Short mmCIF file of C-alpha atoms in Angstrom, two decimals:
data_model
loop_
_atom_site.label_atom_id
_atom_site.label_comp_id
_atom_site.label_asym_id
_atom_site.label_seq_id
_atom_site.Cartn_x
_atom_site.Cartn_y
_atom_site.Cartn_z
CA GLY A 27 -15.70 -10.32 -8.94
CA ALA A 28 -15.80 -8.97 -5.42
CA GLY A 29 -12.78 -7.17 -4.13
CA VAL A 30 -11.37 -7.00 -0.63
CA SER A 31 -13.95 -5.82 1.87
CA GLN A 32 -13.41 -4.36 5.32
CA THR A 33 -15.81 -3.69 8.15
CA PRO A 34 -16.61 -1.38 9.73
CA SER A 35 -15.70 1.49 7.45
CA ASN A 36 -15.45 3.79 10.45
CA LYS A 37 -14.93 3.03 14.10
CA VAL A 38 -14.90 5.57 16.90
CA THR A 39 -13.90 4.32 20.31
CA GLU A 40 -12.69 5.63 23.63
CA LYS A 41 -9.18 5.34 24.97
CA GLY A 42 -8.69 2.04 26.73
CA LYS A 43 -11.39 0.14 24.85
CA TYR A 44 -10.98 -3.02 22.76
CA VAL A 45 -11.71 -3.02 19.01
CA GLU A 46 -11.90 -5.60 16.26
CA LEU A 47 -11.47 -4.83 12.58
CA ARG A 48 -12.51 -7.35 9.96
CA CYS A 49 -11.11 -8.12 6.51
CA ASP A 50 -12.68 -10.33 3.86
CA PRO A 51 -10.11 -11.06 1.13
CA ILE A 52 -10.68 -11.80 -2.53
CA SER A 53 -11.99 -15.35 -2.87
CA GLY A 54 -9.17 -17.83 -3.39
CA HIS A 55 -6.41 -15.51 -2.22
CA THR A 56 -4.20 -17.29 0.29
CA ALA A 57 -2.03 -14.32 1.28
CA LEU A 58 -3.46 -11.55 3.44
CA TYR A 59 -1.78 -8.39 4.73
CA TRP A 60 -2.63 -5.69 7.23
CA TYR A 61 -1.20 -2.18 6.93
CA ARG A 62 -1.74 1.03 8.89
CA GLN A 63 -1.84 4.44 7.25
CA SER A 64 -1.49 7.61 9.27
CA LEU A 65 -2.48 10.97 7.86
CA GLY A 66 -0.12 12.16 5.16
CA GLN A 67 1.94 8.96 5.22
CA GLY A 68 2.24 5.84 3.14
CA PRO A 69 0.83 2.56 4.45
CA GLU A 70 3.03 0.72 6.95
CA PHE A 71 3.12 -3.04 7.17
CA LEU A 72 1.70 -4.74 10.24
CA ILE A 73 1.30 -8.47 9.61
CA TYR A 74 1.21 -11.07 6.83
CA PHE A 75 -0.75 -14.32 6.71
CA GLN A 76 -0.13 -17.19 4.36
CA GLY A 77 -3.14 -19.40 4.85
CA THR A 78 -4.04 -19.60 8.52
CA GLY A 79 -0.63 -18.80 9.95
CA ALA A 80 1.00 -15.44 10.59
CA ALA A 81 4.14 -15.72 8.48
CA ASP A 82 5.47 -12.30 9.48
CA ASP A 83 4.18 -10.16 12.36
CA SER A 84 7.23 -7.96 12.62
CA GLY A 85 5.24 -4.81 11.91
CA LEU A 86 2.89 -5.07 14.88
CA PRO A 87 3.84 -2.10 17.09
CA ASN A 88 3.37 -3.83 20.46
CA ASP A 89 1.54 -6.65 22.17
CA ARG A 90 -1.75 -4.73 22.24
CA PHE A 91 -2.12 -5.64 18.58
CA PHE A 92 -3.06 -9.14 17.50
CA ALA A 93 -4.51 -10.65 14.34
CA VAL A 94 -6.04 -14.00 13.46
CA ARG A 95 -7.14 -15.83 10.34
CA PRO A 96 -8.54 -19.10 11.70
CA GLU A 97 -9.91 -20.59 8.49
CA GLY A 98 -7.51 -19.05 6.01
CA SER A 99 -10.02 -16.57 4.67
CA VAL A 100 -11.47 -13.79 6.85
CA SER A 101 -9.03 -12.06 9.17
CA THR A 102 -9.61 -9.99 12.28
CA LEU A 103 -7.20 -7.38 13.62
CA LYS A 104 -7.66 -6.91 17.35
CA ILE A 105 -6.44 -3.94 19.34
CA GLN A 106 -6.56 -3.99 23.13
CA ARG A 107 -6.48 -0.97 25.44
CA THR A 108 -6.61 1.45 22.54
CA GLU A 109 -4.57 4.64 22.69
CA ARG A 110 -5.06 7.92 20.84
CA GLY A 111 -1.93 7.14 18.80
CA ASP A 112 -3.70 4.11 17.34
CA SER A 113 -5.95 6.44 15.34
CA ALA A 114 -5.31 5.74 11.66
CA VAL A 115 -6.75 4.01 8.63
CA TYR A 116 -6.23 0.25 8.79
CA LEU A 117 -5.88 -1.31 5.37
CA CYS A 118 -6.17 -4.93 4.41
CA ALA A 119 -4.79 -6.43 1.20
CA SER A 120 -4.85 -9.88 -0.33
CA SER A 121 -2.91 -11.61 -3.09
CA PRO A 122 -3.12 -15.01 -4.77
CA GLY A 123 -0.16 -16.27 -2.76
CA GLY A 124 1.41 -18.30 -5.55
CA GLY A 125 4.37 -15.96 -5.71
CA PRO A 126 6.82 -14.61 -6.36
CA VAL A 127 5.72 -11.31 -4.95
CA ASP A 128 2.17 -11.22 -6.21
CA THR A 129 0.29 -8.00 -6.64
CA GLN A 130 -1.60 -7.01 -3.51
CA TYR A 131 -5.15 -5.73 -3.87
CA PHE A 132 -6.37 -3.41 -1.17
CA GLY A 133 -9.68 -2.95 0.57
CA PRO A 134 -11.28 0.43 1.33
CA GLY A 135 -9.87 0.50 4.86
CA THR A 136 -11.29 1.05 8.33
CA ARG A 137 -10.82 4.50 9.78
CA LEU A 138 -10.22 4.12 13.51
CA THR A 139 -10.57 7.13 15.76
CA VAL A 140 -9.62 6.81 19.42
CA LEU A 141 -10.98 9.65 21.54
CA ALA B 15 16.72 -2.53 4.80
CA GLN B 16 14.44 -1.32 2.05
CA LYS B 17 13.45 2.27 1.54
CA VAL B 18 11.38 4.23 -0.96
CA THR B 19 11.71 7.98 -1.37
CA GLN B 20 9.17 10.15 -3.11
CA ALA B 21 10.72 13.57 -2.82
CA GLN B 22 7.78 15.45 -4.32
CA THR B 23 5.18 15.94 -1.61
CA GLU B 24 2.67 17.83 -3.75
CA ILE B 25 2.43 18.70 -7.43
CA SER B 26 -0.15 20.95 -9.04
CA VAL B 27 -0.65 21.10 -12.80
CA VAL B 28 -3.20 22.39 -15.26
CA GLU B 29 -5.21 19.91 -17.28
CA LYS B 30 -3.45 18.55 -20.38
CA GLU B 31 0.01 19.14 -18.95
CA ASP B 32 2.40 16.21 -18.69
CA VAL B 33 3.62 15.38 -15.20
CA THR B 34 6.31 13.06 -13.86
CA LEU B 35 6.26 11.59 -10.36
CA ASP B 36 9.64 10.55 -9.03
CA CYS B 37 10.46 7.41 -7.07
CA VAL B 38 13.88 6.37 -5.76
CA TYR B 39 14.35 3.08 -3.98
CA GLU B 40 17.01 1.39 -1.87
CA THR B 41 17.53 -2.33 -1.41
CA ARG B 42 20.45 -4.75 -1.17
CA ASP B 43 18.46 -7.55 -2.76
CA THR B 44 19.13 -8.35 -6.39
CA THR B 45 15.58 -9.59 -6.95
CA TYR B 46 12.89 -7.10 -6.09
CA TYR B 47 9.60 -5.75 -7.33
CA LEU B 48 8.38 -2.19 -7.74
CA PHE B 49 4.79 -1.01 -7.70
CA TRP B 50 2.76 2.12 -8.19
CA TYR B 51 -0.62 2.60 -6.54
CA LYS B 52 -3.15 5.42 -6.87
CA GLN B 53 -5.18 6.61 -3.88
CA PRO B 54 -8.05 8.87 -5.00
CA PRO B 55 -9.97 10.99 -2.51
CA SER B 56 -12.25 8.01 -1.84
CA GLY B 57 -9.27 6.41 -0.10
CA GLU B 58 -8.99 2.99 -1.72
CA LEU B 59 -5.54 2.07 -3.07
CA VAL B 60 -5.74 1.14 -6.74
CA PHE B 61 -3.00 -0.98 -8.28
CA LEU B 62 -1.37 0.55 -11.39
CA ILE B 63 1.76 -1.43 -12.23
CA ARG B 64 4.16 -4.13 -11.00
CA ARG B 65 7.70 -4.39 -12.30
CA ASN B 66 10.47 -6.88 -11.41
CA SER B 67 14.14 -6.00 -11.16
CA PHE B 68 15.09 -8.04 -14.21
CA ASP B 69 12.80 -6.20 -16.56
CA GLU B 70 14.06 -2.71 -17.31
CA GLN B 71 11.83 -2.16 -20.30
CA ASN B 72 9.76 0.95 -20.02
CA GLU B 73 6.03 0.43 -20.07
CA ILE B 74 3.22 2.47 -21.53
CA SER B 75 -0.44 2.04 -20.75
CA GLY B 76 -2.63 4.66 -22.36
CA ARG B 77 -1.65 8.03 -20.90
CA TYR B 78 0.55 6.39 -18.25
CA SER B 79 4.17 5.43 -18.70
CA TRP B 80 6.87 4.18 -16.38
CA ASN B 81 10.63 4.60 -16.64
CA PHE B 82 12.65 2.01 -14.67
CA GLN B 83 16.39 2.72 -14.38
CA LYS B 84 18.44 0.39 -12.17
CA SER B 85 21.54 2.57 -12.62
CA THR B 86 19.88 5.36 -10.67
CA SER B 87 17.53 3.15 -8.59
CA SER B 88 14.55 5.03 -9.93
CA PHE B 89 11.09 4.05 -11.11
CA ASN B 90 9.42 7.22 -12.33
CA PHE B 91 5.81 7.56 -13.43
CA THR B 92 4.64 9.96 -16.14
CA ILE B 93 1.08 10.97 -16.89
CA THR B 94 0.67 12.47 -20.36
CA ALA B 95 -2.06 15.01 -21.02
CA SER B 96 -3.24 14.98 -17.40
CA GLN B 97 -6.94 15.07 -16.56
CA VAL B 98 -8.84 16.23 -13.49
CA VAL B 99 -9.65 12.57 -12.72
CA ASP B 100 -5.92 11.93 -12.27
CA SER B 101 -6.00 13.98 -9.06
CA ALA B 102 -4.98 11.62 -6.29
CA VAL B 103 -2.10 10.60 -4.05
CA TYR B 104 0.30 8.28 -5.85
CA PHE B 105 2.44 5.79 -3.96
CA CYS B 106 5.53 3.97 -5.09
CA ALA B 107 6.29 0.72 -3.25
CA LEU B 108 9.01 -1.94 -3.09
CA SER B 109 8.92 -5.62 -2.21
CA THR B 110 11.63 -8.25 -2.18
CA GLN B 111 11.39 -11.95 -2.89
CA GLY B 112 12.08 -14.44 -0.17
CA GLY B 113 10.68 -12.54 2.74
CA SER B 114 7.11 -11.82 3.63
CA GLU B 115 6.75 -9.92 0.38
CA LYS B 116 5.43 -6.99 2.36
CA LEU B 117 5.25 -3.69 0.55
CA VAL B 118 7.46 -0.82 1.68
CA PHE B 119 5.78 2.40 0.60
CA GLY B 120 7.05 5.90 -0.02
CA LYS B 121 5.23 8.81 1.59
CA GLY B 122 3.31 9.51 -1.58
CA THR B 123 2.95 12.43 -3.96
CA LYS B 124 -0.30 14.35 -3.99
CA LEU B 125 -1.18 15.33 -7.55
CA THR B 126 -3.76 18.00 -8.20
CA VAL B 127 -4.88 18.55 -11.76
CA ASN B 128 -6.73 21.83 -12.18
CA PRO B 129 -9.22 22.43 -14.99
#
């Protein structure tokens, strides 16, 4: 079956602009996660959705970052007033959500470059 | 707080050599889960194994094997008879039950297998 998909695969933007990154999870998966991976580092947690609600957003670095999942499937990560330090690969993962601690399956990521 | 340490930043071996990737974790929770993921040059994280804290049996899957030792808080990964296709960055990760089940990753070990 289809895995997690993310669009766009690459996004280049200018400092101060607004960007949206999209994640389409595996069909039927209720849990969805966003992570950010900087060069040479492991992924770092940003936010977790169970269904439509953000169950844990403790990893969002500041209020310029926001994510939604209005229908419990597709999720959008939104970054306002982008800064050069936001440049990274943004990874999305999904899991069945039945617990405990299901395996997370990752998408290919969106590489964001802020000039 | 949870923490994962992968002390080996880079390892280089010649094809057919055995190689062990180290992972040391820290958590105060008694119930936790450990994972290994592979990130090939294409960039997508590929799930390899999930292990819970109550199951200390070692696991073998083809050329891959994992050694879980709670006494030393380690979850090491061995590749037997390495192949060029094993070249990738390998990440160890930790998750605990009861929270958001987010993954806490180590910084990864870059493995290069030379022909």
